[in-house]
Short mmCIF file of C-alpha atoms in Angstrom, two decimals:
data_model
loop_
_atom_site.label_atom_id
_atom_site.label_comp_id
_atom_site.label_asym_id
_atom_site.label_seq_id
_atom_site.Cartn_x
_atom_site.Cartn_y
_atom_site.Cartn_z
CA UNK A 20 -8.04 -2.67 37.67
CA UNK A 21 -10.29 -6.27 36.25
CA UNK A 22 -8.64 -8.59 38.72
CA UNK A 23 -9.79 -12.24 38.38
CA UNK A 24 -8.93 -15.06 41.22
CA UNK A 25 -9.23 -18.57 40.19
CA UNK A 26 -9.75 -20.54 43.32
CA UNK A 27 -10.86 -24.48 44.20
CA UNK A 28 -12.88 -26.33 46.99
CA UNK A 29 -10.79 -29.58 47.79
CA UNK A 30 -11.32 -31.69 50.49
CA UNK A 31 -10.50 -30.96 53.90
CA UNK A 32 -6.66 -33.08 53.92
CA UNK A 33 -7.33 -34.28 57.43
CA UNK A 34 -10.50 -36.22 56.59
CA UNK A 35 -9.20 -37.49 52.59
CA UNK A 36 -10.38 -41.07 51.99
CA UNK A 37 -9.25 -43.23 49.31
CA UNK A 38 -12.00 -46.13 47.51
CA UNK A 39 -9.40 -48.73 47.66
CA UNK A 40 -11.96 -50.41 44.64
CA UNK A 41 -11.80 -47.58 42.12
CA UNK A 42 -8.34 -45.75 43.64
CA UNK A 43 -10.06 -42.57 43.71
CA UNK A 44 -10.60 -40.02 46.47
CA UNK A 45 -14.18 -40.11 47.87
CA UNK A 46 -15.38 -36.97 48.52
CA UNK A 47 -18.91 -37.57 49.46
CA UNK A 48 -19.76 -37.25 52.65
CA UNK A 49 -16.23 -35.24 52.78
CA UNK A 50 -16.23 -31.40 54.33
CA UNK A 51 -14.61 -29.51 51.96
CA UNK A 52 -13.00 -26.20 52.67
CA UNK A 53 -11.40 -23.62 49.94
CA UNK A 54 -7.93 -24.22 48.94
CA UNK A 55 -5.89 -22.49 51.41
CA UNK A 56 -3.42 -20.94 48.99
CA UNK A 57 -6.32 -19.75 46.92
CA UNK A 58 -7.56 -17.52 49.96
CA UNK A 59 -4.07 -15.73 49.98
CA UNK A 60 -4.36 -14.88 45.73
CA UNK A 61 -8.28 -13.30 47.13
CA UNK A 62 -6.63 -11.43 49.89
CA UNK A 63 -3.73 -10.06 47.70
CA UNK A 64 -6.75 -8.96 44.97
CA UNK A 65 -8.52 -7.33 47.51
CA UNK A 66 -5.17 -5.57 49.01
CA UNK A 67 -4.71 -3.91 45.39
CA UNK A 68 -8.39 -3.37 45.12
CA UNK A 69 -8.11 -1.29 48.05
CA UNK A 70 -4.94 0.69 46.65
CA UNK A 71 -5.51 0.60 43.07
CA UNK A 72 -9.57 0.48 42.90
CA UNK A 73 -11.54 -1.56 40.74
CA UNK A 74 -12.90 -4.89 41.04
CA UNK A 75 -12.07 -8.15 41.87
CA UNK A 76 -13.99 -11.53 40.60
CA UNK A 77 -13.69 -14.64 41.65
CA UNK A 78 -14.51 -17.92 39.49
CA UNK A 79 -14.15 -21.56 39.76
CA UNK A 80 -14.94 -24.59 38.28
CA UNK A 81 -16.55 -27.50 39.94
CA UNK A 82 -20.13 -29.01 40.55
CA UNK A 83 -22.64 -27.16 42.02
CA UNK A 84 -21.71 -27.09 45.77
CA UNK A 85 -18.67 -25.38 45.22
CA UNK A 86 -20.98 -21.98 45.03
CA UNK A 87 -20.14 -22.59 48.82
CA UNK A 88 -16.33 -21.80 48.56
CA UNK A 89 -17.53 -18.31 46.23
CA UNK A 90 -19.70 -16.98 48.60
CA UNK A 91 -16.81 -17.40 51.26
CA UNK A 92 -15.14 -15.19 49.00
CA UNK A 93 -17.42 -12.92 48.60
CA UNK A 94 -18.04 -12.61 52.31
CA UNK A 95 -14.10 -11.81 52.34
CA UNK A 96 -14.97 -8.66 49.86
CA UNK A 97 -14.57 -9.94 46.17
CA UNK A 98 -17.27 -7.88 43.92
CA UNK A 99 -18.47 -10.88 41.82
CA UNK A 100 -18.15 -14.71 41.69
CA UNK A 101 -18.77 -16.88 38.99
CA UNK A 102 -19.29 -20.98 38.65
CA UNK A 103 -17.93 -22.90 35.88
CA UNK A 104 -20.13 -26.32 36.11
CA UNK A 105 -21.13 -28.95 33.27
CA UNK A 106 -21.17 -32.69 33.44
CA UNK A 107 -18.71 -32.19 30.22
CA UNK A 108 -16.24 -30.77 32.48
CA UNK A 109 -16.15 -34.15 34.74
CA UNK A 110 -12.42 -35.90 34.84
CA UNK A 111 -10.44 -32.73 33.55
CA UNK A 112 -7.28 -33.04 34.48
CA UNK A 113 -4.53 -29.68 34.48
CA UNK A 114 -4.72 -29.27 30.77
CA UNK A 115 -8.55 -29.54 30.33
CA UNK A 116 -9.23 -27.48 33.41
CA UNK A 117 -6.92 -24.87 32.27
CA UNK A 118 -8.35 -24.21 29.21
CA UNK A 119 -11.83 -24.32 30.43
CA UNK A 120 -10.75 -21.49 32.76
CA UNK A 121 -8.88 -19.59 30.37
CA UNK A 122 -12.25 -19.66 28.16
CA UNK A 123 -14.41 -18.06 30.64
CA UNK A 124 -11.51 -15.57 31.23
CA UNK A 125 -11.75 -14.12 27.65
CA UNK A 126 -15.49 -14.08 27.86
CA UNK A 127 -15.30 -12.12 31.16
CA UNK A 128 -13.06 -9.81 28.84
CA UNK A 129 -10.93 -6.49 29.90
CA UNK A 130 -9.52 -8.54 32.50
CA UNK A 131 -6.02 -7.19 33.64
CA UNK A 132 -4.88 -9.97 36.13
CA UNK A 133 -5.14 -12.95 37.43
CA UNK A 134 -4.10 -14.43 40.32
CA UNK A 135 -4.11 -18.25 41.69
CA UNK A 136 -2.75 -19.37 44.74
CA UNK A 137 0.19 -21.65 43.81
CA UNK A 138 -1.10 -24.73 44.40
CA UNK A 139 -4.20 -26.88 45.03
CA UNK A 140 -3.22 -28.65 48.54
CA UNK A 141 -5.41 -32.03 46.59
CA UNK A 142 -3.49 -32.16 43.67
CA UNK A 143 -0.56 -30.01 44.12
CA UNK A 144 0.26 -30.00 40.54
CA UNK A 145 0.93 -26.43 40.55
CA UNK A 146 0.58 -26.54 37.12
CA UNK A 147 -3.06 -24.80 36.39
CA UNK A 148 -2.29 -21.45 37.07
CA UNK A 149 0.94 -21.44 34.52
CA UNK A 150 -1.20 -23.54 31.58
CA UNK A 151 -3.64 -20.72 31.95
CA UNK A 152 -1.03 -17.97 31.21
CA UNK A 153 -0.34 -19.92 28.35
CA UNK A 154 -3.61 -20.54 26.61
CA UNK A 155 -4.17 -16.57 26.79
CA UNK A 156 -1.05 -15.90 25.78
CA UNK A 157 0.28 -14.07 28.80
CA UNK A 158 3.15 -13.25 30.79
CA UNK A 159 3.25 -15.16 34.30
CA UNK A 160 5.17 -15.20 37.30
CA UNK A 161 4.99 -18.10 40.08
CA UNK A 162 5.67 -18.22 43.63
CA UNK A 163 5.17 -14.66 44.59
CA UNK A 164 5.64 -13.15 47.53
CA UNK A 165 4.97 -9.75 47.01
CA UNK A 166 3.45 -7.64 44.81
CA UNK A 167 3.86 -3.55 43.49
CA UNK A 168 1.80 -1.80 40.55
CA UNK A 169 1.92 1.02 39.37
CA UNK A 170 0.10 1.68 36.40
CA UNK A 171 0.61 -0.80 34.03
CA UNK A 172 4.33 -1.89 35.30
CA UNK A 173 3.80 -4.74 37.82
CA UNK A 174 7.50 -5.20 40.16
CA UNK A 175 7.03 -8.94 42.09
CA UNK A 176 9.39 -10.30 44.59
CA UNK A 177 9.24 -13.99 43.35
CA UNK A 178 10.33 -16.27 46.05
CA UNK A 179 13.34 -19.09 45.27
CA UNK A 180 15.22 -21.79 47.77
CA UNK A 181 18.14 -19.88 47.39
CA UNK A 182 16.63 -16.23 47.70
CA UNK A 183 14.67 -13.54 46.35
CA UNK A 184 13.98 -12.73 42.55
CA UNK A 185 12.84 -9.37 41.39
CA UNK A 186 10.82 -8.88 38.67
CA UNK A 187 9.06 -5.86 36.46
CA UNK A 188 6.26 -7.25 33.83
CA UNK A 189 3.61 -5.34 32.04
CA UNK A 190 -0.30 -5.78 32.56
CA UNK A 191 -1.72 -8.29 31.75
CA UNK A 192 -0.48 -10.82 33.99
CA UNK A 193 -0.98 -14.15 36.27
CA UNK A 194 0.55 -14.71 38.83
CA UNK A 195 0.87 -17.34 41.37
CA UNK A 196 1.13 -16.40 45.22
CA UNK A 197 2.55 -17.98 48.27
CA UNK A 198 1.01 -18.16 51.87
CA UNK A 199 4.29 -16.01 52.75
CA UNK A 200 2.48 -13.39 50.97
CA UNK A 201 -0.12 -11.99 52.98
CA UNK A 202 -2.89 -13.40 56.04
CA UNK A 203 -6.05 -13.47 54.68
CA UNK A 204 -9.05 -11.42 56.48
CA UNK A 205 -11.84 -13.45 57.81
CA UNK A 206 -15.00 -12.93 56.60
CA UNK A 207 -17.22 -10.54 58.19
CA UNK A 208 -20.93 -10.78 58.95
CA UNK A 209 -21.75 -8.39 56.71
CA UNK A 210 -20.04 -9.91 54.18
CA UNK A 211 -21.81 -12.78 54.57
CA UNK A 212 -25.17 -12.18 54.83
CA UNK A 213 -24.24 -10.15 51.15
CA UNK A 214 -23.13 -13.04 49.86
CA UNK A 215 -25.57 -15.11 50.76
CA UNK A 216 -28.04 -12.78 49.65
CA UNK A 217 -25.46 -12.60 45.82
CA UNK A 218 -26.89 -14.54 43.00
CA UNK A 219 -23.66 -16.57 41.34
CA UNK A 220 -24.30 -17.02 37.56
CA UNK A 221 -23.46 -20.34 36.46
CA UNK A 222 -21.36 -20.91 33.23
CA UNK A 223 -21.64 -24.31 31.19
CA UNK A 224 -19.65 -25.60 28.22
CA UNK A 225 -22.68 -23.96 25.96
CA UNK A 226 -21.76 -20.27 27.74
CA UNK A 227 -18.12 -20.31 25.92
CA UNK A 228 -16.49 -20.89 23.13
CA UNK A 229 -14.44 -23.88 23.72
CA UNK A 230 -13.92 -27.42 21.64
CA UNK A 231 -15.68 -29.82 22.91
CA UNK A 232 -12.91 -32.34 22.34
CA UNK A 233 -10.60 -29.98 24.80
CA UNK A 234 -13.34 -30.31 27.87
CA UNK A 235 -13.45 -32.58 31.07
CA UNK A 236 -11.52 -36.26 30.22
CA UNK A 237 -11.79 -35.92 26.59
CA UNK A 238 -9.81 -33.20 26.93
CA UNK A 239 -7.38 -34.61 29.59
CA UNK A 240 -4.10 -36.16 28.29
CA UNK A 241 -3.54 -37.67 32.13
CA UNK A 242 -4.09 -40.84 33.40
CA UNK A 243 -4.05 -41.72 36.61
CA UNK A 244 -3.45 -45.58 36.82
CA UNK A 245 -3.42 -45.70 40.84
CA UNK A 246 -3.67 -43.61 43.85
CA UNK A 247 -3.08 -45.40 47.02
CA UNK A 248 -2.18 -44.99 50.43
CA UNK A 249 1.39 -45.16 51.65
CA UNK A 250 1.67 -48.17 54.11
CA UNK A 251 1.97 -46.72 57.91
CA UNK A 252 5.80 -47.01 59.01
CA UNK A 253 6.13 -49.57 62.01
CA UNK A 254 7.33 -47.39 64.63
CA UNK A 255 11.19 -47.99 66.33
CA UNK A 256 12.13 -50.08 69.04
CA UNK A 257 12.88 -48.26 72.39
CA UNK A 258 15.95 -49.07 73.99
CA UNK A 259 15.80 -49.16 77.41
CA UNK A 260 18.53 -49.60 79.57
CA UNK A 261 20.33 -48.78 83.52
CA UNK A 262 22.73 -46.35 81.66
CA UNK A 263 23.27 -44.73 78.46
CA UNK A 264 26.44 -46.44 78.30
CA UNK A 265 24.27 -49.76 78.12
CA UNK A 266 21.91 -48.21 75.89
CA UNK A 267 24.54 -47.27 73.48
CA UNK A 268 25.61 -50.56 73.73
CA UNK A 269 22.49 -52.13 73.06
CA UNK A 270 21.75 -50.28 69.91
CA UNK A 271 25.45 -51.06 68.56
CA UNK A 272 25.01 -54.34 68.85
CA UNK A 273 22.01 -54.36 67.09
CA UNK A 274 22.56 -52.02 64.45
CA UNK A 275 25.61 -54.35 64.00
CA UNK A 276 23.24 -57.31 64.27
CA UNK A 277 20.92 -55.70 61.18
CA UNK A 278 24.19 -55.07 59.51
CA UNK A 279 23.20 -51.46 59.30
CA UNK A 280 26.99 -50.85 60.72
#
């Protein structure tokens, strides 16, 4: 089984900073880590790997440092990794970024699935791994929380608020995994000194056969007018008081006072 993972480096979400000039994240100077969803779509390619056999490659799209955030998948066990980088990419937003990825997964070719953690914790759009599945024509499934094959029937347990959904598609397929689905192996040391040691090819707008009016923020139909930072709440008042009858006196009277009763 061709299994292909689509992961992402974002920025760490405790240290995020916002340019309050240009309203856009600054991520220089920002540690960066691999989207944590993404590790559990690696871990649940590697689990069929293991029962199935084949191979499992892992590709993203970003500038050049993100070869960091392959080569911690490779040290987890994925057999290739591959970098999608060009200045044309810059700015793509869902749309464009699907499509870029959905080029470079025909040109991998023979590919049988694909899976993408559900969402990037940066954007949390949720919306690249679907848009994929849709510019290769595909089935997909979202939120899953576990997975069967058996030849070419894949049977999913999709996860909903209400419950569990079962589901029986034919290769090929995306899917989209939760963290509920598996806990992802830490890289060994072996596995990292091999992928350290693992030359990642790099893949630019020239290497596939995309329109160039499709790529990066040509391409991108969204615009973000403003991204901002939510103003810190002030915190309550504490009511102290001999009693809790006198507390709950106190904050009667001045709930009534704030006619909030």
């Amino acid at each position: 089984m061709e299994i292909v993972v689509c992961v992402k480096q974002v920025p760490d979400t405790t240290e995020v900073k916002i340019d309050p000039a240009t309203n856009t994240l600054i991520r220089q100077g920002v540690p960066s880590i691999v989207n944590p969803f993404d590790k559990n779509a690696v871990e649940a390619a590697l689990r069929l790997k293991e029962a199935q056999g084949g191979r499992v490659t892992v590709i993203t799209m970003g500038p050049p440092q993100a070869k960091e955030a392959l080569k911690e998948c490779l040290a987890m066990g994925a057999d290739e990794a591959l970098l999608i980088s060009d200045r044309a990419f810059g700015g793509a937003d869902t749309l464009a970024t699907s499509y870029t990825l959905a080029a470079a997964v025909r040109k991998i070719g023979n590919v049988d699935m694909i899976i993408c953690g559900k969402q990037a914790i940066d954007g949390d759009t949720a919306q690249v791994g679907p848009e994929i599945a849709e510019h290769l024509g595909w089935a997909q499934v979202t939120c899953v929380s576990e997975i069967d094959v058996d030849d070419q029937t894949v049977k999913l347990e999709r996860e909903q608020e209400e419950g569990y959904e079962l589901i029986e598609t034919r290769l090929p397929v995306l899917l989209t995994v939760l963290k509920s689905i598996n806990e992802p192996r830490l890289p060994t040391v072996k596995g990292t000194m091999k992928a350290n040691r693992k030359e990642i090819p790099v893949w630019t707008a020239a290497d596939l056969a995309v329109d160039p009016q499709r790529l990066g923020l040509k391409g991108s139909p969204t615009q973000v007018r403003r991204i901002f930072t939510p103003p810190q709440r002030v915190q309550g008042e504490l009511i102290q008081a001999g009693s809790a009858r006198e507390a709950a006196g106190l904050l009667a009277k001045k709930l009534t006072e704030a006619k909030l009763v």
